[in-house]
Amino acid sequence: MRHVLLDADGVLQSLPGGWLAAVEPFLGDGSAEFLEQSWADELPALRGEGDFLVELDRAVQRRGLDLDVETFYAAVWNAIEVSPETVGLVHRLRDAGYGVHLATNQERYRAAYMRGPLGYDDLFDVSCYSCDLGAVKPEAAYFARALRLVGAPAGDAVLVDDNLANVEGARAAGLAAVHWDLTQGMTALRSSLAELGVRVDGPGD
């Protein structure tokens, strides 16, 4: 096992307070319903099709809100808190000779923010954004294209993801996979990786 693929949201990064808390100051009542619909509207953009900001603007206008959609988007979707513990693990894995790659479902605006201002292009060996691959986790096509980009066979890679469906999809595609999120702590993740032969020393939780 020489390659580790890390999910973004829930594994590498989080939204402080959660999505609902981020949206409510802008939308008030009905925020939960709005979020559910926005995630459905986002799916084509996650595949690299269409424009999520256009869809978001339409959703805002349907509610009759006087809201600048770019300001709204930046305040919510880009309000990302990066986990220093996961970043530290990435560095230790790379120092130990493992290939460490980002494997995430994102539309192109958030992907650009993660690549640039958050510095993920420098952090990872390879970044596998769904909007670039034209497929989303947990689809088999996503994993096939990600592995092609990484240049590794499925049997030489492990995915760490907080979404069980993605974990099961990875395993069905021949990868090893760990179901983990930030709330479980770094010691638990290192232990799960060690069981798969990926061993790295470092601080705990």
XYZ file of N, CA and C in Angstrom:
615
model
N 0.852 -1.190 0.000
C 0.000 0.000 0.000
C 0.887 1.238 0.000
N 0.932 1.933 -1.134
C 1.861 3.065 -1.250
C 1.162 4.398 -1.481
N -0.150 4.391 -1.632
C -0.854 5.639 -1.919
C -2.050 5.812 -0.983
N -2.168 7.008 -0.420
C -3.279 7.347 0.471
C -4.081 8.477 -0.164
N -5.375 8.241 -0.361
C -6.281 9.254 -0.909
C -7.162 9.771 0.219
N -7.132 11.071 0.435
C -7.902 11.677 1.516
C -9.071 12.488 0.976
N -10.234 12.263 1.555
C -11.391 13.110 1.295
C -11.116 14.497 1.881
N -11.894 15.484 1.474
C -11.717 16.846 1.996
C -12.644 17.106 3.183
N -13.919 17.369 2.920
C -14.849 17.736 3.989
C -15.046 16.587 4.969
N -14.758 16.860 6.237
C -14.891 15.845 7.269
C -13.612 15.115 7.576
N -12.631 15.193 6.687
C -11.355 14.493 6.867
C -10.194 15.480 6.935
N -10.150 16.387 5.996
C -9.097 17.404 5.934
C -9.594 18.761 6.415
N -10.860 19.013 6.245
C -11.406 20.337 6.528
C -12.828 20.224 7.054
N -13.288 21.325 7.652
C -14.658 21.369 8.160
C -15.203 22.777 7.996
N -16.511 22.898 8.184
C -17.177 24.198 8.168
C -17.533 24.517 9.619
N -16.860 25.486 10.232
C -17.099 25.761 11.657
C -18.578 25.998 11.958
N -19.106 25.221 12.886
C -20.513 25.354 13.248
C -21.462 24.587 12.355
N -20.965 24.129 11.210
C -21.800 23.360 10.296
C -22.475 24.223 9.248
N -23.014 23.566 8.230
C -23.624 24.252 7.095
C -24.839 25.077 7.499
N -25.677 24.513 8.338
C -26.913 25.212 8.701
C -26.609 26.523 9.421
N -25.673 26.484 10.349
C -25.309 27.694 11.086
C -24.718 28.750 10.167
N -24.027 28.312 9.117
C -23.429 29.259 8.173
C -24.479 29.921 7.293
N -25.535 29.185 6.963
C -26.559 29.680 6.041
C -27.629 30.519 6.743
N -27.959 30.172 7.973
C -29.086 30.810 8.666
C -29.003 32.336 8.756
N -27.829 32.941 8.980
C -27.797 34.414 9.041
C -28.252 35.077 7.739
N -28.126 34.381 6.632
C -28.529 34.925 5.338
C -29.984 34.605 4.998
N -30.437 33.412 5.400
C -31.732 32.923 4.921
C -32.801 32.800 5.993
N -32.389 32.660 7.244
C -33.369 32.525 8.317
C -34.170 31.240 8.203
N -35.484 31.338 8.429
C -36.353 30.159 8.357
C -36.270 29.527 6.968
N -36.291 28.226 6.940
C -36.213 27.523 5.666
C -34.803 27.245 5.214
N -33.817 27.535 6.070
C -32.418 27.329 5.684
C -32.108 25.859 5.417
N -32.658 24.981 6.240
C -32.388 23.552 6.066
C -32.929 23.060 4.726
N -34.142 23.482 4.399
C -34.742 23.094 3.114
C -33.920 23.654 1.951
N -33.465 24.893 2.099
C -32.653 25.519 1.055
C -31.367 24.729 0.834
N -30.722 24.315 1.917
C -29.477 23.553 1.797
C -29.701 22.235 1.074
N -30.755 21.531 1.453
C -31.046 20.251 0.803
C -31.214 20.438 -0.701
N -31.935 21.491 -1.086
C -32.145 21.740 -2.507
C -30.855 22.170 -3.185
N -30.044 22.957 -2.498
C -28.793 23.429 -3.109
C -27.846 22.275 -3.363
N -27.835 21.289 -2.466
C -26.970 20.127 -2.682
C -27.445 19.314 -3.887
N -28.750 19.244 -4.075
C -29.272 18.564 -5.267
C -28.922 19.354 -6.525
N -29.057 20.681 -6.448
C -28.732 21.535 -7.597
C -27.246 21.485 -7.939
N -26.430 21.167 -6.937
C -24.978 21.188 -7.112
C -24.450 19.976 -7.873
N -25.214 18.886 -7.914
C -24.703 17.629 -8.455
C -24.132 17.750 -9.864
N -24.821 18.379 -10.828
C -24.201 18.513 -12.155
C -22.857 19.241 -12.097
N -22.775 20.281 -11.264
C -21.527 21.040 -11.155
C -20.417 20.201 -10.539
N -20.774 19.268 -9.669
C -19.760 18.376 -9.102
C -19.125 17.509 -10.181
N -19.874 17.271 -11.261
C -19.352 16.503 -12.393
C -18.656 17.397 -13.416
N -18.591 18.699 -13.120
C -17.975 19.627 -14.058
C -18.927 20.157 -15.100
N -20.227 19.974 -14.878
C -21.245 20.426 -15.829
C -21.999 21.624 -15.245
N -22.277 22.610 -16.084
C -23.055 23.747 -15.618
C -22.259 24.655 -14.697
N -22.979 25.557 -14.039
C -22.369 26.594 -13.212
C -23.133 26.677 -11.901
N -22.495 26.284 -10.812
C -23.197 26.242 -9.534
C -23.616 27.626 -9.058
N -22.812 28.660 -9.324
C -23.201 30.003 -8.900
C -24.483 30.463 -9.591
N -24.656 30.075 -10.836
C -25.895 30.399 -11.552
C -27.075 29.698 -10.883
N -26.897 28.419 -10.561
C -27.971 27.667 -9.898
C -28.269 28.246 -8.519
N -27.225 28.640 -7.815
C -27.410 29.212 -6.484
C -28.153 30.542 -6.565
N -27.816 31.344 -7.553
C -28.494 32.627 -7.746
C -29.980 32.415 -8.047
N -30.286 31.420 -8.861
C -31.688 31.110 -9.160
C -32.435 30.701 -7.893
N -31.768 29.907 -7.069
C -32.402 29.455 -5.829
C -32.667 30.626 -4.889
N -31.725 31.552 -4.823
C -31.894 32.737 -3.983
C -33.046 33.597 -4.496
N -33.104 33.762 -5.812
C -34.167 34.590 -6.399
C -35.544 33.956 -6.226
N -35.607 32.627 -6.251
C -36.890 31.947 -6.030
C -37.449 32.264 -4.643
N -36.557 32.543 -3.715
C -36.982 32.897 -2.354
C -37.263 34.392 -2.207
N -37.036 35.140 -3.296
C -37.313 36.571 -3.269
C -36.362 37.362 -2.400
N -35.126 36.885 -2.284
C -34.151 37.537 -1.414
C -33.286 38.518 -2.189
N -32.986 39.638 -1.562
C -32.054 40.608 -2.129
C -30.678 40.278 -1.561
N -29.989 39.383 -2.241
C -28.751 38.824 -1.710
C -27.737 38.686 -2.829
N -26.548 39.224 -2.616
C -25.480 39.063 -3.599
C -24.953 37.637 -3.506
N -25.128 36.866 -4.557
C -24.841 35.436 -4.485
C -23.352 35.156 -4.310
N -22.493 35.978 -4.876
C -21.054 35.748 -4.721
C -20.612 35.983 -3.276
N -21.183 37.001 -2.648
C -20.884 37.257 -1.236
C -21.399 36.116 -0.370
N -22.617 35.680 -0.659
C -23.228 34.559 0.059
C -22.387 33.300 -0.094
N -21.995 33.005 -1.319
C -21.194 31.810 -1.586
C -19.878 31.855 -0.816
N -19.175 32.976 -0.903
C -17.871 33.089 -0.247
C -17.992 32.947 1.266
N -19.069 33.498 1.828
C -19.250 33.466 3.275
C -19.617 32.084 3.796
N -20.174 31.249 2.932
C -20.612 29.919 3.357
C -19.696 28.828 2.806
N -19.628 28.689 1.508
C -18.902 27.569 0.899
C -17.385 27.679 1.084
N -16.890 28.909 1.209
C -15.448 29.081 1.400
C -15.057 29.302 2.859
N -16.008 29.168 3.769
C -15.712 29.320 5.202
C -15.127 28.014 5.732
N -13.978 27.657 5.215
C -13.371 26.351 5.465
C -12.311 26.458 6.555
N -12.382 25.558 7.510
C -11.348 25.448 8.542
C -10.535 24.186 8.264
N -9.255 24.360 8.000
C -8.381 23.239 7.671
C -7.855 22.613 8.961
N -7.872 21.293 9.021
C -7.392 20.580 10.206
C -5.865 20.529 10.223
N -5.214 21.159 11.197
C -3.750 21.084 11.259
C -3.260 19.662 11.517
N -4.080 18.857 12.211
C -3.680 17.476 12.478
C -3.624 16.660 11.193
N -4.627 16.833 10.340
C -4.616 16.100 9.074
C -3.499 16.597 8.174
N -3.279 17.902 8.146
C -2.169 18.447 7.355
C -0.846 17.869 7.849
N -0.689 17.773 9.160
C 0.525 17.180 9.709
C 0.690 15.738 9.282
N -0.412 14.987 9.256
C -0.354 13.596 8.811
C 0.061 13.509 7.347
N -0.468 14.401 6.524
C -0.086 14.419 5.106
C 1.419 14.587 4.973
N 1.979 15.531 5.701
C 3.424 15.771 5.618
C 4.215 14.548 6.082
N 3.770 13.920 7.167
C 4.499 12.759 7.676
C 4.404 11.577 6.714
N 3.246 11.397 6.113
C 3.103 10.322 5.129
C 3.999 10.560 3.921
N 4.025 11.781 3.440
C 4.872 12.085 2.279
C 6.344 11.932 2.637
N 6.723 12.362 3.839
C 8.115 12.205 4.274
C 8.503 10.733 4.371
N 7.505 9.881 4.669
C 7.760 8.440 4.777
C 7.753 7.745 3.423
N 7.505 8.495 2.353
C 7.576 7.928 1.013
C 6.255 7.529 0.396
N 5.150 7.807 1.082
C 3.839 7.491 0.510
C 3.389 8.605 -0.432
N 2.649 8.224 -1.468
C 1.961 9.216 -2.274
C 0.682 9.601 -1.556
N 0.446 10.891 -1.395
C -0.738 11.345 -0.669
C -1.532 12.275 -1.581
N -2.802 11.954 -1.768
C -3.601 12.608 -2.805
C -4.960 13.031 -2.249
N -5.497 14.088 -2.816
C -6.821 14.575 -2.440
C -7.865 13.926 -3.338
N -8.925 13.390 -2.725
C -10.002 12.731 -3.479
C -11.328 13.298 -2.997
N -11.879 14.249 -3.755
C -13.013 15.002 -3.234
C -14.032 15.364 -4.306
N -15.294 15.402 -3.902
C -16.376 15.892 -4.761
C -16.509 17.402 -4.556
N -16.198 18.182 -5.584
C -16.291 19.642 -5.498
C -16.679 20.215 -6.850
N -17.420 21.339 -6.814
C -17.647 22.096 -8.043
C -16.454 23.031 -8.254
N -16.384 23.643 -9.421
C -15.136 24.288 -9.826
C -14.776 25.531 -9.018
N -15.758 26.249 -8.474
C -15.425 27.446 -7.694
C -14.766 27.072 -6.368
N -15.345 26.105 -5.693
C -14.755 25.680 -4.412
C -13.432 24.966 -4.653
N -13.351 24.206 -5.736
C -12.087 23.552 -6.072
C -10.984 24.577 -6.282
N -11.299 25.666 -6.970
C -10.300 26.713 -7.211
C -9.850 27.344 -5.902
N -10.778 27.533 -4.983
C -10.427 28.101 -3.679
C -9.528 27.142 -2.899
N -9.828 25.863 -2.983
C -9.023 24.870 -2.283
C -7.639 24.732 -2.914
N -7.580 24.793 -4.217
C -6.291 24.698 -4.912
C -5.385 25.889 -4.590
N -5.973 27.097 -4.661
C -5.177 28.313 -4.540
C -5.034 28.816 -3.123
N -6.010 29.596 -2.616
C -5.893 30.168 -1.276
C -5.612 29.154 -0.163
N -6.183 27.960 -0.246
C -5.920 26.962 0.793
C -4.627 26.188 0.555
N -4.075 26.278 -0.639
C -2.764 25.689 -0.901
C -2.733 24.185 -1.072
N -3.862 23.580 -1.441
C -3.898 22.119 -1.526
C -3.067 21.561 -2.680
N -2.877 22.330 -3.726
C -2.041 21.833 -4.824
C -0.611 21.588 -4.359
N -0.143 22.391 -3.415
C 1.202 22.196 -2.875
C 1.219 21.121 -1.798
N 0.114 20.970 -1.098
C 0.054 20.003 -0.002
C 0.064 18.567 -0.503
N -0.650 18.303 -1.612
C -0.826 16.933 -2.097
C 0.019 16.642 -3.330
N 0.318 15.365 -3.513
C 1.009 14.943 -4.736
C 0.098 15.119 -5.943
N -1.139 14.636 -5.825
C -2.123 14.732 -6.910
C -3.466 15.110 -6.293
N -4.199 15.990 -6.950
C -5.536 16.369 -6.493
C -6.575 15.854 -7.482
N -7.535 15.085 -6.970
C -8.565 14.460 -7.802
C -9.923 15.078 -7.476
N -10.226 16.177 -8.148
C -11.504 16.860 -7.956
C -12.535 16.277 -8.916
N -13.719 16.000 -8.397
C -14.761 15.398 -9.230
C -15.087 16.257 -10.444
N -15.052 17.587 -10.284
C -15.394 18.466 -11.405
C -14.388 18.353 -12.544
N -13.175 17.920 -12.233
C -12.164 17.693 -13.268
C -12.282 16.302 -13.884
N -12.756 15.351 -13.084
C -12.807 13.954 -13.532
C -14.104 13.608 -14.249
N -15.135 14.438 -14.104
C -16.408 14.152 -14.757
C -17.172 13.007 -14.128
N -16.878 12.721 -12.877
C -17.561 11.661 -12.129
C -17.430 11.983 -10.651
N -18.356 11.456 -9.859
C -18.349 11.738 -8.426
C -18.218 10.444 -7.629
N -17.604 10.548 -6.462
C -17.666 9.429 -5.518
C -19.128 9.242 -5.119
N -19.630 8.032 -4.985
C -18.916 6.757 -4.952
C -18.909 5.989 -6.281
N -19.067 6.669 -7.395
C -19.131 5.987 -8.687
C -17.805 5.315 -9.030
N -17.902 4.154 -9.656
C -16.696 3.428 -10.063
C -15.842 4.263 -11.006
N -16.491 5.052 -11.858
C -15.752 5.881 -12.815
C -14.865 6.888 -12.104
N -15.333 7.412 -10.978
C -14.507 8.366 -10.237
C -13.201 7.706 -9.804
N -13.304 6.534 -9.207
C -12.108 5.876 -8.689
C -11.176 5.434 -9.814
N -11.746 4.961 -10.909
C -10.919 4.559 -12.051
C -10.129 5.746 -12.588
N -10.785 6.886 -12.719
C -10.116 8.077 -13.260
C -9.123 8.659 -12.263
N -9.460 8.610 -10.985
C -8.537 9.106 -9.964
C -7.271 8.257 -9.926
N -7.424 6.952 -9.988
C -6.261 6.067 -9.970
C -5.399 6.262 -11.207
N -6.040 6.513 -12.337
C -5.286 6.787 -13.562
C -4.461 8.062 -13.397
N -5.058 9.053 -12.778
C -4.367 10.319 -12.547
C -3.204 10.139 -11.570
N -3.430 9.353 -10.548
C -2.394 9.083 -9.551
C -1.295 8.198 -10.130
N -1.691 7.301 -11.034
C -0.734 6.371 -11.619
C -0.479 5.164 -10.743
N -1.560 4.660 -10.117
C -1.422 3.526 -9.203
C -2.547 2.532 -9.428
N -2.277 1.237 -9.219
C -3.347 0.243 -9.276
C -4.218 0.340 -8.030
N -5.450 -0.122 -8.140
C -6.391 -0.029 -7.021
C -5.858 -0.719 -5.774
N -5.193 -1.841 -5.957
C -4.701 -2.603 -4.823
C -3.567 -1.950 -4.069
N -3.059 -0.848 -4.584
C -1.948 -0.143 -3.945
C -2.401 1.168 -3.320
N -3.729 1.347 -3.156
C -4.254 2.627 -2.676
C -5.323 2.422 -1.609
N -5.388 3.381 -0.686
C -6.413 3.381 0.356
C -7.087 4.746 0.384
N -8.410 4.750 0.487
C -9.190 5.977 0.619
C -9.588 6.170 2.077
N -9.456 7.404 2.565
C -9.988 7.786 3.875
C -11.134 8.753 3.622
N -12.334 8.394 4.086
C -13.520 9.199 3.771
C -14.507 9.123 4.927
N -15.232 10.218 5.165
C -16.226 10.227 6.237
C -17.589 9.734 5.775
N -17.744 9.511 4.479
C -19.021 9.086 3.906
C -18.974 7.582 3.641
N -19.854 6.833 4.300
C -19.816 5.377 4.188
C -20.052 4.907 2.760
N -20.931 5.583 2.027
C -21.178 5.194 0.639
C -19.904 5.311 -0.192
N -19.108 6.339 0.063
C -17.851 6.499 -0.665
C -16.851 5.413 -0.291
N -16.832 5.057 0.981
C -15.955 3.979 1.447
C -16.332 2.668 0.762
N -17.617 2.372 0.717
C -18.071 1.137 0.077
C -17.806 1.169 -1.423
N -17.975 2.342 -2.049
C -17.681 2.472 -3.473
C -16.218 2.243 -3.772
N -15.349 2.753 -2.910
C -13.912 2.548 -3.092
C -13.563 1.068 -2.985
N -14.121 0.411 -2.002
C -13.837 -1.020 -1.831
C -14.345 -1.823 -3.019
N -15.511 -1.455 -3.533
C -16.043 -2.146 -4.710
C -15.145 -1.947 -5.921
N -14.431 -0.817 -5.948
C -13.521 -0.520 -7.060
C -12.140 -1.130 -6.852
N -11.943 -1.830 -5.742
C -10.687 -2.527 -5.509
C -9.714 -1.839 -4.578
N -10.064 -0.649 -4.090
C -9.205 0.049 -3.145
C -9.476 -0.450 -1.731
N -8.505 -0.275 -0.848
C -8.786 -0.376 0.574
C -9.426 0.941 0.988
N -10.137 0.939 2.110
C -10.796 2.179 2.524
C -10.978 2.204 4.030
N -10.899 3.411 4.575
C -11.091 3.648 6.007
C -12.235 4.640 6.175
N -13.222 4.261 6.983
C -14.339 5.164 7.293
C -13.964 5.947 8.546
N -13.688 7.233 8.368
C -13.165 8.050 9.471
C -13.553 9.498 9.267
N -13.761 10.211 10.398
C -13.942 11.660 10.310
C -13.172 12.332 11.435
N -13.084 13.648 11.364
C -12.251 14.416 12.282
C -12.622 14.223 13.746
N -13.876 13.927 14.038
C -14.295 13.777 15.431
C -13.695 12.537 16.088
N -13.187 11.595 15.287
C -12.658 10.349 15.838
C -11.208 10.461 16.290
N -10.523 11.503 15.877
C -9.159 11.711 16.339
C -8.111 11.028 15.477
N -6.919 11.597 15.503
C -5.843 11.141 14.633
C -5.289 9.778 15.033
N -5.312 9.475 16.333
C -4.805 8.178 16.774
C -5.601 7.045 16.135
N -6.914 7.197 16.080
C -7.767 6.173 15.468
C -7.459 6.023 13.989
N -7.214 7.132 13.299
C -6.905 7.049 11.872
C -5.568 6.364 11.645
N -4.559 6.741 12.412
C -3.251 6.107 12.233
C -3.326 4.610 12.515
N -4.135 4.228 13.497
C -4.299 2.811 13.814
C -4.955 2.062 12.657
N -5.989 2.659 12.069
C -6.672 2.020 10.936
C -5.751 1.907 9.730
N -4.961 2.939 9.484
C -4.014 2.891 8.367
C -2.936 1.845 8.617
N -2.472 1.735 9.865
C -1.434 0.755 10.193
C -1.922 -0.665 9.942
N -3.206 -0.914 10.197
C -3.772 -2.238 9.940
C -3.713 -2.594 8.459
N -3.638 -1.575 7.609
C -3.553 -1.784 6.160
C -2.113 -1.709 5.659
N -1.175 -1.584 6.593
C 0.231 -1.541 6.210
C 0.785 -0.156 5.987
N -0.025 0.873 6.247
C 0.439 2.261 6.101
C 0.814 2.751 7.490
N 2.101 2.846 7.747
C 2.573 3.179 9.094
C 3.362 4.474 9.075
N 3.027 5.332 10.015
C 3.729 6.607 10.135
C 3.709 7.030 11.591
N 4.829 7.506 12.081
C 4.915 7.987 13.450
C 4.461 9.435 13.508
N 4.039 9.852 14.685
C 3.652 11.246 14.821
C 2.821 11.458 16.056
N 2.499 12.727 16.344
C 1.697 13.039 17.524
C 0.295 12.471 17.418
N -0.321 12.287 18.548
C -1.685 11.749 18.571
C -2.708 12.843 18.451
N -3.785 12.745 19.239
C -4.887 13.703 19.124
C -4.494 15.058 19.706
